[in-house]
Short mmCIF file of C-alpha atoms in Angstrom, two decimals:
data_model
loop_
_atom_site.label_atom_id
_atom_site.label_comp_id
_atom_site.label_asym_id
_atom_site.label_seq_id
_atom_site.Cartn_x
_atom_site.Cartn_y
_atom_site.Cartn_z
CA MET C 1280 0.00 0.00 0.00
CA ALA C 1281 1.35 3.42 -0.98
CA LYS C 1282 2.04 5.93 1.79
CA LYS C 1283 -0.35 8.89 1.63
CA THR C 1284 0.98 12.43 1.54
CA THR C 1285 0.04 14.31 4.68
CA GLN C 1286 -0.64 18.02 4.46
CA THR C 1287 -0.55 19.94 7.73
CA TYR C 1288 -3.00 22.74 8.45
CA SER C 1289 -2.27 26.19 9.85
CA ASP C 1290 -3.50 27.05 13.35
CA GLY C 1291 -6.31 29.16 11.86
CA GLU C 1292 -7.38 26.37 9.51
CA VAL C 1293 -7.42 23.86 12.37
CA LYS C 1294 -9.53 26.12 14.58
CA ALA C 1295 -12.00 26.89 11.78
CA ARG C 1296 -12.34 23.24 10.84
CA LEU C 1297 -12.90 22.16 14.45
CA GLU C 1298 -15.56 24.84 14.90
CA ARG C 1299 -17.30 23.67 11.74
CA GLU C 1300 -16.87 19.88 12.03
CA LEU C 1301 -16.04 18.96 15.64
CA PRO C 1302 -17.38 21.64 17.99
CA GLY C 1303 -16.60 19.61 21.14
CA TRP C 1304 -12.90 19.62 20.27
CA GLU C 1305 -10.33 22.38 20.77
CA PHE C 1306 -6.89 23.23 19.40
CA ARG C 1307 -4.29 24.01 22.04
CA GLU C 1308 -0.53 23.49 22.38
CA GLY C 1309 -0.24 22.06 18.86
CA VAL C 1310 -2.80 19.27 19.29
CA ILE C 1311 -6.52 18.83 18.85
CA ARG C 1312 -8.05 17.66 22.09
CA ARG C 1313 -11.27 16.61 23.75
CA LYS C 1314 -12.29 15.68 27.28
CA TYR C 1315 -14.98 13.03 27.70
CA THR C 1316 -16.67 12.87 31.09
CA THR C 1317 -18.07 9.48 32.03
CA GLY C 1318 -20.28 8.06 34.75
CA GLY C 1319 -17.33 6.43 36.52
CA TRP C 1320 -14.62 3.86 36.10
CA PRO C 1321 -16.53 1.13 34.16
CA TYR C 1322 -17.72 3.73 31.62
CA THR C 1323 -14.24 5.24 31.40
CA LEU C 1324 -12.84 1.82 30.53
CA MET C 1325 -15.48 1.38 27.82
CA VAL C 1326 -14.53 4.75 26.30
CA VAL C 1327 -10.81 3.90 26.39
CA ASN C 1328 -11.44 0.50 24.81
CA ALA C 1329 -13.59 2.03 22.05
CA ILE C 1330 -10.91 4.64 21.29
CA GLY C 1331 -8.20 1.98 21.39
CA TYR C 1332 -10.00 -0.20 18.88
CA ILE C 1333 -10.68 2.68 16.49
CA ALA C 1334 -7.12 3.98 16.78
CA GLU C 1335 -5.54 0.59 16.18
CA ALA C 1336 -7.83 -0.14 13.22
CA SER C 1337 -6.85 3.28 11.83
CA PHE C 1338 -3.15 2.86 12.66
CA HIS C 1339 -3.20 6.40 14.06
CA HIS C 1340 -2.80 6.62 17.80
CA PRO C 1341 -3.90 9.42 20.15
CA ASP C 1342 -2.39 10.32 23.47
CA LEU C 1343 -4.84 9.42 26.23
CA SER C 1344 -4.99 10.52 29.86
CA VAL C 1345 -7.39 8.49 31.97
CA SER C 1346 -8.90 9.08 35.40
CA TRP C 1347 -11.91 7.71 37.27
CA SER C 1348 -14.53 9.66 35.28
CA GLU C 1349 -12.59 11.39 32.50
CA VAL C 1350 -10.75 10.52 29.32
CA HIS C 1351 -8.60 13.20 27.71
CA VAL C 1352 -7.75 12.64 24.04
CA LYS C 1353 -4.95 14.48 22.18
CA LEU C 1354 -4.27 14.09 18.48
CA SER C 1355 -1.54 15.27 16.12
CA THR C 1356 0.46 13.63 13.37
CA HIS C 1357 3.96 13.55 14.83
CA SER C 1358 5.58 12.37 11.58
CA ALA C 1359 4.11 15.36 9.69
CA GLY C 1360 4.80 17.85 12.47
CA GLY C 1361 1.25 19.11 12.84
CA ILE C 1362 -2.45 18.50 12.38
CA THR C 1363 -3.47 16.54 9.29
CA ASP C 1364 -6.55 14.94 7.79
CA ASN C 1365 -5.63 11.82 9.80
CA ASP C 1366 -6.26 13.72 13.02
CA PHE C 1367 -9.58 15.16 11.90
CA GLU C 1368 -10.79 11.79 10.64
CA LEU C 1369 -9.79 9.92 13.79
CA ALA C 1370 -11.36 12.64 15.96
CA ARG C 1371 -14.58 12.33 13.94
CA MET C 1372 -14.62 8.54 14.35
CA ILE C 1373 -13.92 8.80 18.09
CA GLU C 1374 -16.63 11.42 18.53
CA GLU C 1375 -19.18 9.38 16.59
CA HIS C 1376 -18.61 6.20 18.56
CA VAL C 1377 -17.90 7.51 22.06
CA THR C 1378 -20.91 9.84 22.15
CA TRP C 1379 -23.36 7.37 20.55
CA ARG C 1380 -26.38 6.40 22.61
CA PRO C 1381 -29.59 4.67 21.51
CA GLY C 1382 -32.29 7.12 20.47
CA ASP C 1383 -35.66 7.39 22.20
CA ASP C 1384 -37.24 5.37 19.39
CA SER C 1385 -34.59 2.62 19.55
CA PRO C 1386 -35.41 -0.88 20.82
CA LEU C 1387 -32.08 -0.67 22.72
CA ASP C 1388 -32.24 0.61 26.28
CA GLY C 1389 -28.69 1.86 26.70
CA PHE C 1390 -27.08 2.44 30.08
CA GLU C 1391 -27.99 5.17 32.51
CA ALA C 1392 -25.96 8.31 31.94
CA GLY C 1393 -23.64 9.07 34.82
#
């Protein structure tokens, strides 16, 4: 498989794109980042495992900080020296899966929000 070219985005481009596409994320200290608050340790582990699976399947790995009821995610493309499409796409996938809950009309009950 051919290696894709990775274009980095300027700080202004990153901020504008996050505002437009991923409003829960922020750009600070050269990385895009997001804090997920959970209902406690079991939910935190589920979030970390979901992110781990997505990251490994993508072969693009975030920095994670984990505590009892929080998961902090930081993304940048170290090999490119900045923020690339890889970071935006992985952030979008993480956001989609970590924040998913069954809708009111779903036959799935879901867990109680903490």
